[in-house]
mmCIF file of N, CA and C and ligand atoms in Angstrom:
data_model
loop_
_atom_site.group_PDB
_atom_site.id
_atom_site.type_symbol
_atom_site.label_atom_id
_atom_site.label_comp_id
_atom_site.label_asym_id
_atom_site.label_seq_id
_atom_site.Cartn_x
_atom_site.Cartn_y
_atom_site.Cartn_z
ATOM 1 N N UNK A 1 -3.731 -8.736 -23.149
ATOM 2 C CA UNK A 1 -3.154 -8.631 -21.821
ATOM 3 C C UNK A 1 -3.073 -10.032 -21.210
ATOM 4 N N UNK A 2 -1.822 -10.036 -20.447
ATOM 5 C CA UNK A 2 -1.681 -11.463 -20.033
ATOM 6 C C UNK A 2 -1.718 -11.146 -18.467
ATOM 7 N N UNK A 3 -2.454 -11.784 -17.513
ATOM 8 C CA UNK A 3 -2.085 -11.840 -16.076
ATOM 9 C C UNK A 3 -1.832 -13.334 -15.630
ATOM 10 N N UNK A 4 -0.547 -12.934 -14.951
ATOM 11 C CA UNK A 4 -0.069 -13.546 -13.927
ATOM 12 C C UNK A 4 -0.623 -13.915 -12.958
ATOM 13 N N UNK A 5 -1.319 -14.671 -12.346
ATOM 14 C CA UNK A 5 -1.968 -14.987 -11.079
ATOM 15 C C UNK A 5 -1.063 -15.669 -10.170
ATOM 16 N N UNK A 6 -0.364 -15.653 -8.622
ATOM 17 C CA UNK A 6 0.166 -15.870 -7.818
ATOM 18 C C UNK A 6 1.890 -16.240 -8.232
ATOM 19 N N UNK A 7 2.446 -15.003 -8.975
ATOM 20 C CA UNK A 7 3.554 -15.087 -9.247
ATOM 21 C C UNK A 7 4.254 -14.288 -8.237
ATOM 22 N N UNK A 8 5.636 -15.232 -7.764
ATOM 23 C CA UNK A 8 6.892 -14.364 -6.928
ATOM 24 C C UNK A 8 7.924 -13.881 -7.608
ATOM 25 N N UNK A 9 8.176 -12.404 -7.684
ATOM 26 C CA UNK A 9 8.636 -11.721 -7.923
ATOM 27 C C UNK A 9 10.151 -12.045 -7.534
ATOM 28 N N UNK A 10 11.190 -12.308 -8.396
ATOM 29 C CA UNK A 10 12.695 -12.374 -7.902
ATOM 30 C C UNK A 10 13.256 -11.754 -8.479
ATOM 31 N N UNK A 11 13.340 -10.740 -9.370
ATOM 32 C CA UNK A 11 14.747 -9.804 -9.583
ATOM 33 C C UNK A 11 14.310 -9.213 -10.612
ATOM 34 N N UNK A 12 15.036 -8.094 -11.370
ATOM 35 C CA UNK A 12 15.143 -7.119 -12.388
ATOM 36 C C UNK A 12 16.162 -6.818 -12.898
ATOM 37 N N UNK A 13 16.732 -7.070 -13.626
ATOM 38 C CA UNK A 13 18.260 -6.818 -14.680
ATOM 39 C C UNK A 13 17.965 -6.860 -16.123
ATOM 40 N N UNK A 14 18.990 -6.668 -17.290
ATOM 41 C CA UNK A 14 18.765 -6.267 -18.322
ATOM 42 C C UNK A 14 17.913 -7.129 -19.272
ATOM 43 N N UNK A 15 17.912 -8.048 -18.514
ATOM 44 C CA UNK A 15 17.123 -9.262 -19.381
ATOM 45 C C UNK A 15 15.482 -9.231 -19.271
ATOM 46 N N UNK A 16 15.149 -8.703 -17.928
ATOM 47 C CA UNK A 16 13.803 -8.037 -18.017
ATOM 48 C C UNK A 16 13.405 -9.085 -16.065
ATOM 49 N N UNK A 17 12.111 -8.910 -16.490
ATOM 50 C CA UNK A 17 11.720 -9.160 -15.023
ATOM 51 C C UNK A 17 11.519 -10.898 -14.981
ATOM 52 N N UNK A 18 12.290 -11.657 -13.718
ATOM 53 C CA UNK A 18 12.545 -12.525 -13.481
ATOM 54 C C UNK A 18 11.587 -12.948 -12.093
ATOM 55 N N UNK A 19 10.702 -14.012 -12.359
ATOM 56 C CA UNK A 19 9.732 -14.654 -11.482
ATOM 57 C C UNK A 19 9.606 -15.830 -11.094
ATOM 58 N N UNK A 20 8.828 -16.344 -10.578
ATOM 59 C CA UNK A 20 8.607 -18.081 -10.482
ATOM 60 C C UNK A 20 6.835 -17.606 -10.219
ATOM 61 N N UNK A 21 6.805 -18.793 -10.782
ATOM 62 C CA UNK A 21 5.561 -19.293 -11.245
ATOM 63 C C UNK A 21 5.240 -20.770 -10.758
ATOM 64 N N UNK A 22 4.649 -21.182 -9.776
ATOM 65 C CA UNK A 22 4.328 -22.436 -9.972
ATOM 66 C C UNK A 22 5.728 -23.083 -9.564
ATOM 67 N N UNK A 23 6.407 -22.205 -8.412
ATOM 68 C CA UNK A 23 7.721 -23.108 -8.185
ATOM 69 C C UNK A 23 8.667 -22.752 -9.227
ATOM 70 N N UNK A 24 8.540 -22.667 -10.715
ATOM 71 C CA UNK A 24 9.092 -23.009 -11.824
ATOM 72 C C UNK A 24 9.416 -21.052 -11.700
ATOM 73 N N UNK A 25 11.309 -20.993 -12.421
ATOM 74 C CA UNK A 25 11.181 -19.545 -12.959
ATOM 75 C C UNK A 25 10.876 -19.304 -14.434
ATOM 76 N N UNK A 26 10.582 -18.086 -14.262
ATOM 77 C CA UNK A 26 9.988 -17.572 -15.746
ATOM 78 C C UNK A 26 11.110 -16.161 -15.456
ATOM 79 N N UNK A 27 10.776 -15.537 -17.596
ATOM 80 C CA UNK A 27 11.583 -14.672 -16.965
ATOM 81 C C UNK A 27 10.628 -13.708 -18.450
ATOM 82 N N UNK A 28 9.782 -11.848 -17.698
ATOM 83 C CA UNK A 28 8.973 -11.507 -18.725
ATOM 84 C C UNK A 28 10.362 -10.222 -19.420
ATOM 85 N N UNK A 29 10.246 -10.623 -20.708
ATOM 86 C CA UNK A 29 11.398 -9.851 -21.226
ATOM 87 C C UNK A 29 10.601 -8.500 -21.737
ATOM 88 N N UNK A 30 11.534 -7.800 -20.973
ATOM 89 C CA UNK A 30 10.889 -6.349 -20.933
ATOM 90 C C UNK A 30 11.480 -4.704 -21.098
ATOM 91 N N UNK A 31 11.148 -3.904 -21.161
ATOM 92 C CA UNK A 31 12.309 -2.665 -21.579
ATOM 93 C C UNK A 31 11.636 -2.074 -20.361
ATOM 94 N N UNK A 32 10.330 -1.766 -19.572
ATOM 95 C CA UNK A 32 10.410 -1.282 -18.315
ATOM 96 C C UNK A 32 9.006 -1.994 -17.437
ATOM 97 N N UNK A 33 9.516 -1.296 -16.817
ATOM 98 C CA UNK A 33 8.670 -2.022 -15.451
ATOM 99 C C UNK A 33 7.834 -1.073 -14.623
ATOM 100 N N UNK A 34 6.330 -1.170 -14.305
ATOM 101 C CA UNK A 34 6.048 -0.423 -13.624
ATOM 102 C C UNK A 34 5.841 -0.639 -12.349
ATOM 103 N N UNK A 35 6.218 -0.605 -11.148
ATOM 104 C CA UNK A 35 5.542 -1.101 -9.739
ATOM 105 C C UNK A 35 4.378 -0.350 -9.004
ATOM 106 N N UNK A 36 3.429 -1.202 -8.957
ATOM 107 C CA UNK A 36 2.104 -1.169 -8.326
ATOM 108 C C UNK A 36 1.909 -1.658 -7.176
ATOM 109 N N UNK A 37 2.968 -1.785 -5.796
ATOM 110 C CA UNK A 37 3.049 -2.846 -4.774
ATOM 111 C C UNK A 37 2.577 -2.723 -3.609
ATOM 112 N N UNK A 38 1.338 -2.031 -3.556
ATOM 113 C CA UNK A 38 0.769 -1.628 -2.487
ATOM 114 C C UNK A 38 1.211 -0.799 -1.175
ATOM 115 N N UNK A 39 0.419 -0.429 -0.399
ATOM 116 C CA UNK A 39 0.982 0.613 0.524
ATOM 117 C C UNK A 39 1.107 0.002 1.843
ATOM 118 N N UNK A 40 1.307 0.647 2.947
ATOM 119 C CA UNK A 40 1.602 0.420 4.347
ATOM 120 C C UNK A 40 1.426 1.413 4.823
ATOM 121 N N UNK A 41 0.124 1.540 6.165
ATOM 122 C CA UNK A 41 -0.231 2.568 7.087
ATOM 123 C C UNK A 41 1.512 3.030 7.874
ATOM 124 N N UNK A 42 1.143 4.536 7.912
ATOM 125 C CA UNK A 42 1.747 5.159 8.439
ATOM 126 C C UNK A 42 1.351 5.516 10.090
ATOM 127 N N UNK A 43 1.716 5.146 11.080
ATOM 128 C CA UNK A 43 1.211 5.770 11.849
ATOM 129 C C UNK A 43 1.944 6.173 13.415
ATOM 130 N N UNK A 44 3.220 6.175 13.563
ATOM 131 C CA UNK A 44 3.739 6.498 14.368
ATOM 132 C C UNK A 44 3.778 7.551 15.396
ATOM 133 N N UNK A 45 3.276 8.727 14.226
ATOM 134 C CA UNK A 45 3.031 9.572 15.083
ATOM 135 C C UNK A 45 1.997 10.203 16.037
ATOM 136 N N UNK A 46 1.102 8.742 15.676
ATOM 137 C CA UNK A 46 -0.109 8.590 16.460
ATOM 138 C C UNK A 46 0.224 7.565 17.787
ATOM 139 N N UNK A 47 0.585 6.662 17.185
ATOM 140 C CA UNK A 47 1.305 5.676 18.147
ATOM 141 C C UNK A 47 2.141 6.201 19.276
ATOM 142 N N UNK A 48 2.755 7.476 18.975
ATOM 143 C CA UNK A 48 3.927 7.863 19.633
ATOM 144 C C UNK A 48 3.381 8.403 20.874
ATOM 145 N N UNK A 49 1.449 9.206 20.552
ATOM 146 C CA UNK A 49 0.520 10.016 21.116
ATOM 147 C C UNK A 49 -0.135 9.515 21.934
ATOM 148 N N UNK A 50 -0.197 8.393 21.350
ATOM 149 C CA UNK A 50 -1.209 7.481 22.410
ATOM 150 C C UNK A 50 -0.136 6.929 23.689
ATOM 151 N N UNK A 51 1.115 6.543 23.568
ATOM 152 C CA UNK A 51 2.348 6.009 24.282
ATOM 153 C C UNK A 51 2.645 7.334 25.363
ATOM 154 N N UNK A 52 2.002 8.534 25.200
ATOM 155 C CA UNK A 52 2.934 9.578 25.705
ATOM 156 C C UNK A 52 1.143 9.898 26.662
ATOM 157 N N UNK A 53 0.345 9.391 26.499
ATOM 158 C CA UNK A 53 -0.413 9.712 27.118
ATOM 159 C C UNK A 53 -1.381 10.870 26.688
ATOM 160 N N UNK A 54 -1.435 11.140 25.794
ATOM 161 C CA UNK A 54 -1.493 12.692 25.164
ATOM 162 C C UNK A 54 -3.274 13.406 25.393
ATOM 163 N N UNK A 55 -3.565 14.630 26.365
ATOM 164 C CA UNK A 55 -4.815 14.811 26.476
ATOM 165 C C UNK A 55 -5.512 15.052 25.054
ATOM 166 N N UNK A 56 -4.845 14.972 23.967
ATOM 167 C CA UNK A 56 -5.493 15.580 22.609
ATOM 168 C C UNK A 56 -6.176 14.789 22.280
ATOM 169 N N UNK A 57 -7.655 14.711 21.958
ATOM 170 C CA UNK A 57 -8.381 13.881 21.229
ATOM 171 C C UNK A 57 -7.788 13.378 19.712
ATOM 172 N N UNK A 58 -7.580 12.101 19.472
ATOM 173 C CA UNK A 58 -6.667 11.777 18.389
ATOM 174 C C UNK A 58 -7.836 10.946 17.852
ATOM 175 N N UNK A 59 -7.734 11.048 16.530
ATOM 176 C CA UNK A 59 -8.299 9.964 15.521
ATOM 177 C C UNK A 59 -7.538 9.752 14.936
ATOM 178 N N UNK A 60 -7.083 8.121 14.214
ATOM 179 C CA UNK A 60 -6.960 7.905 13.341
ATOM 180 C C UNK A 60 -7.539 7.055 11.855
ATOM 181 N N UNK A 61 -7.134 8.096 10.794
ATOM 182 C CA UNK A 61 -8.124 7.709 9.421
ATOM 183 C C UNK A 61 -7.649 7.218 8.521
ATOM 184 N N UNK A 62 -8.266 7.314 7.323
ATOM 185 C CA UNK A 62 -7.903 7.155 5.927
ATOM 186 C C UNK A 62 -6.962 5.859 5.656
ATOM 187 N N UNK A 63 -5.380 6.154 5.231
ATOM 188 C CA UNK A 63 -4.642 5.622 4.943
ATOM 189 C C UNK A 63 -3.506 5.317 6.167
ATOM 190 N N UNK A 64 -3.220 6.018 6.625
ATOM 191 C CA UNK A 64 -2.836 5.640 8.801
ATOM 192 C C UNK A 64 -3.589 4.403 9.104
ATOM 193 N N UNK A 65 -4.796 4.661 8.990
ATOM 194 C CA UNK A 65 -5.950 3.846 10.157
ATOM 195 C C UNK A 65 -5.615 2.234 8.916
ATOM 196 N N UNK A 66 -5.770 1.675 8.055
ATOM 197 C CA UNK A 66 -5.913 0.647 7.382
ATOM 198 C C UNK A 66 -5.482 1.158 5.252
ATOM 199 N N UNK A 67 -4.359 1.132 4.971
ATOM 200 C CA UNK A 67 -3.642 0.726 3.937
ATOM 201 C C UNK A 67 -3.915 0.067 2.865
ATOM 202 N N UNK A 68 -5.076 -0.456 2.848
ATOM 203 C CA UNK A 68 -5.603 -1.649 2.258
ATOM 204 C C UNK A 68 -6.070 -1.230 0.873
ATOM 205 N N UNK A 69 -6.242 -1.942 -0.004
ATOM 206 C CA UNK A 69 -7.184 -1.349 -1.521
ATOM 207 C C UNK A 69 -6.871 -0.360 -1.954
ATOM 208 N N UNK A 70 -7.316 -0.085 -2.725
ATOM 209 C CA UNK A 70 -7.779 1.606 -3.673
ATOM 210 C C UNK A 70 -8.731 2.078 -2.469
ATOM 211 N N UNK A 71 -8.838 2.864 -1.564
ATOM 212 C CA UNK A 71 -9.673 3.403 -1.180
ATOM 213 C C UNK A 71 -9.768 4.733 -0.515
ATOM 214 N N UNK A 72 -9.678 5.663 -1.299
ATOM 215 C CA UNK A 72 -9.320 7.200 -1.563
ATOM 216 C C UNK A 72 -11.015 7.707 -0.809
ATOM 217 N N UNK A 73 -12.055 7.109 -1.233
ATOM 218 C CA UNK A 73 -13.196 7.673 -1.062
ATOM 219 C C UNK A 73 -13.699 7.571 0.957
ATOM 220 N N UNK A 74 -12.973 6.191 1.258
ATOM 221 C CA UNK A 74 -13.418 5.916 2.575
ATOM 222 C C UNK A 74 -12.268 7.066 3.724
ATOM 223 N N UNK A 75 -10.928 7.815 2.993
ATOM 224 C CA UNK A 75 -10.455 7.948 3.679
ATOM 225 C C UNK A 75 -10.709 9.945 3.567
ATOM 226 N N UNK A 76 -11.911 10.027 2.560
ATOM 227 C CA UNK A 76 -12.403 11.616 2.189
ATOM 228 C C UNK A 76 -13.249 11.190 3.567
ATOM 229 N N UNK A 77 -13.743 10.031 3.321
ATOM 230 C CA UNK A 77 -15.499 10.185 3.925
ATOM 231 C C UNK A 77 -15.212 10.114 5.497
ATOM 232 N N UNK A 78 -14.166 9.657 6.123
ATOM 233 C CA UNK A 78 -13.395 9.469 7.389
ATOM 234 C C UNK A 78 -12.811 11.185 7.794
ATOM 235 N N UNK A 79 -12.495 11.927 6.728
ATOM 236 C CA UNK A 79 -11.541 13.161 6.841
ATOM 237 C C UNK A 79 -12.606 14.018 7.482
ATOM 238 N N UNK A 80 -13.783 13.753 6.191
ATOM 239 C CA UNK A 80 -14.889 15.043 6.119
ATOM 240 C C UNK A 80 -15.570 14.958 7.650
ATOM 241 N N UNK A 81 -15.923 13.479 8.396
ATOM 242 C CA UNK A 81 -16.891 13.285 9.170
ATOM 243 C C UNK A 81 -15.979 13.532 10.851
ATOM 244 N N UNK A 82 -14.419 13.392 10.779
ATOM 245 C CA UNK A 82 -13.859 13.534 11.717
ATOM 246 C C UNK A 82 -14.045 15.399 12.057
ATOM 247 N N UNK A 83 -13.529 15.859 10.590
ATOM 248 C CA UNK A 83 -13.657 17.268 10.691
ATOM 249 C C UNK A 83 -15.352 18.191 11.226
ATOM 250 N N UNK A 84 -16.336 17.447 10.837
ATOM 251 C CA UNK A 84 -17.095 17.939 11.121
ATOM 252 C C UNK A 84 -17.597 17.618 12.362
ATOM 253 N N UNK A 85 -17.095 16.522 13.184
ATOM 254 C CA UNK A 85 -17.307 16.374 14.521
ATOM 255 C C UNK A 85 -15.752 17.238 15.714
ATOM 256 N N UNK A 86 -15.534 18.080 15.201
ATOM 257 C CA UNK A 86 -14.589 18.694 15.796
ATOM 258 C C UNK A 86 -15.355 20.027 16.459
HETATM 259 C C1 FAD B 26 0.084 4.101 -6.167
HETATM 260 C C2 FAD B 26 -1.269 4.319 -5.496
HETATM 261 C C3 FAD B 26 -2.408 4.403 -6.296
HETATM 262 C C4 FAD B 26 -3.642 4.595 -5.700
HETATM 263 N N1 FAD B 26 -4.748 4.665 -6.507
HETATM 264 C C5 FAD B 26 -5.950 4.843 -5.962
HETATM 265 C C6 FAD B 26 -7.122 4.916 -6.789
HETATM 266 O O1 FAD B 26 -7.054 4.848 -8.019
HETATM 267 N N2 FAD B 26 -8.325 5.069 -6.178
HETATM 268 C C7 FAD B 26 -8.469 5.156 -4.807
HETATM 269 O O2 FAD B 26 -9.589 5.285 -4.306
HETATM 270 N N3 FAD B 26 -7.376 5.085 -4.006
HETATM 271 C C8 FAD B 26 -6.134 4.937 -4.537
HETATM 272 N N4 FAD B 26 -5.028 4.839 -3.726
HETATM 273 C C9 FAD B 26 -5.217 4.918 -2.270
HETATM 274 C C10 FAD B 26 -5.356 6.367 -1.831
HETATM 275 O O3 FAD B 26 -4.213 7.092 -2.287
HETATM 276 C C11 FAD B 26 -5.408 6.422 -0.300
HETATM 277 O O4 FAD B 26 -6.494 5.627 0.145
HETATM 278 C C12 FAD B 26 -5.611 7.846 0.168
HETATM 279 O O5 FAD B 26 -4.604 8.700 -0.372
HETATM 280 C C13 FAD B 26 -5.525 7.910 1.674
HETATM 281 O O6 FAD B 26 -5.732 9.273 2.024
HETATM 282 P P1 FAD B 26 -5.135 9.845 3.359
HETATM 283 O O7 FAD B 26 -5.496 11.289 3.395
HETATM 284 O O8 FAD B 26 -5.547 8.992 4.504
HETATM 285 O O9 FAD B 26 -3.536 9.657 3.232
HETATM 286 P P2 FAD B 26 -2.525 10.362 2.234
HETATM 287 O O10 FAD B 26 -3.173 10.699 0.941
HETATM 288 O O11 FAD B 26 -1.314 9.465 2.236
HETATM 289 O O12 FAD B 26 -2.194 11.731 2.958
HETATM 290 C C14 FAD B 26 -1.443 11.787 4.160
HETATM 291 C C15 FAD B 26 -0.692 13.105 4.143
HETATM 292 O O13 FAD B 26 -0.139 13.345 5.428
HETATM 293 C C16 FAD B 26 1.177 13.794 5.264
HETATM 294 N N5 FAD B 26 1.891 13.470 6.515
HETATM 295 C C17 FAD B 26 2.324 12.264 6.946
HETATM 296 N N6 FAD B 26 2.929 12.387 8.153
HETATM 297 C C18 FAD B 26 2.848 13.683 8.484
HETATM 298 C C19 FAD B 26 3.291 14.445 9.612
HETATM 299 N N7 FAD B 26 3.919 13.868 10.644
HETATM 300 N N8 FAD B 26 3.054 15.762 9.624
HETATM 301 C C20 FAD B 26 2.398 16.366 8.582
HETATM 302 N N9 FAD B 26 1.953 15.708 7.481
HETATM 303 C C21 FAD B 26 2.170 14.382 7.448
HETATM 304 C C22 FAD B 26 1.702 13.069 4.053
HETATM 305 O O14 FAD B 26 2.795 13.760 3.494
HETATM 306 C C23 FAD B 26 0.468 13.094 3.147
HETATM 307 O O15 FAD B 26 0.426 14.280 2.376
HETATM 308 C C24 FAD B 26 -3.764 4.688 -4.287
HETATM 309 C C25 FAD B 26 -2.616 4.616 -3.497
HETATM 310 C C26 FAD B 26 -1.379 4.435 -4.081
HETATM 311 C C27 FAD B 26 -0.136 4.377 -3.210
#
């Protein structure tokens, strides 16, 4: 296995996946590609709740509240502890 450390990503066509490296492009010749590109909190419709004034006690958790890492377990342990303070 080869990793890439602080490579920018510039394009995908038949020739395979096209980067720069070090300023410099590279190009990894490839038949597919998988993307792993991290997530982004969702949370508008909390946002929208808090903007509207809303008497409902609102939390927000898990993957809403912070997007960040692999972290499936902090957003059980956020679910379970909101639910049980209800
Ligand atoms: C590709 C990928 C791989 C991952 N791998 C791992 C891993 O290996 N280990 C790990 O610990 N974590 C992993 N994670 C992170 C993990 O998935 C999240 O931390 C976790 O799913 C967050 O749980 P959540 O319940 O907060 O949000 P989610 O799991 O996103 O659940 C939110 C739910 O709410 C629903 N929803 C949204 N808006 C509304 C609405 N208005 N009304 C009703 N329903 C709504 C959505 O459809 C969704 O079903 C990975 C994430 C991604 C994207």
């Amino acid at each position: 296995m080869n990793i890439v450390a602080g490579a920018q990503y510039a394009r995908i066509d038949d020739q395979g996946l096209h980067y720069l490296h070090e300023d410099k492009p590279a190009l990894l010749e490839v038949d597919n590609v998988v993307l792993c590109t991290g997530q982004q909190s969702v949370r508008a419709l909390y946002d929208e709740l808090v903007e509207l004034g809303s008497s409902v006690k609102l939390s927000l958790i898990g993957g809403a509240q912070r997007a960040e890492e692999l972290d499936a377990l902090r957003a059980i342990d956020q679910g379970t502890r909101t639910a049980l303070a209800l």
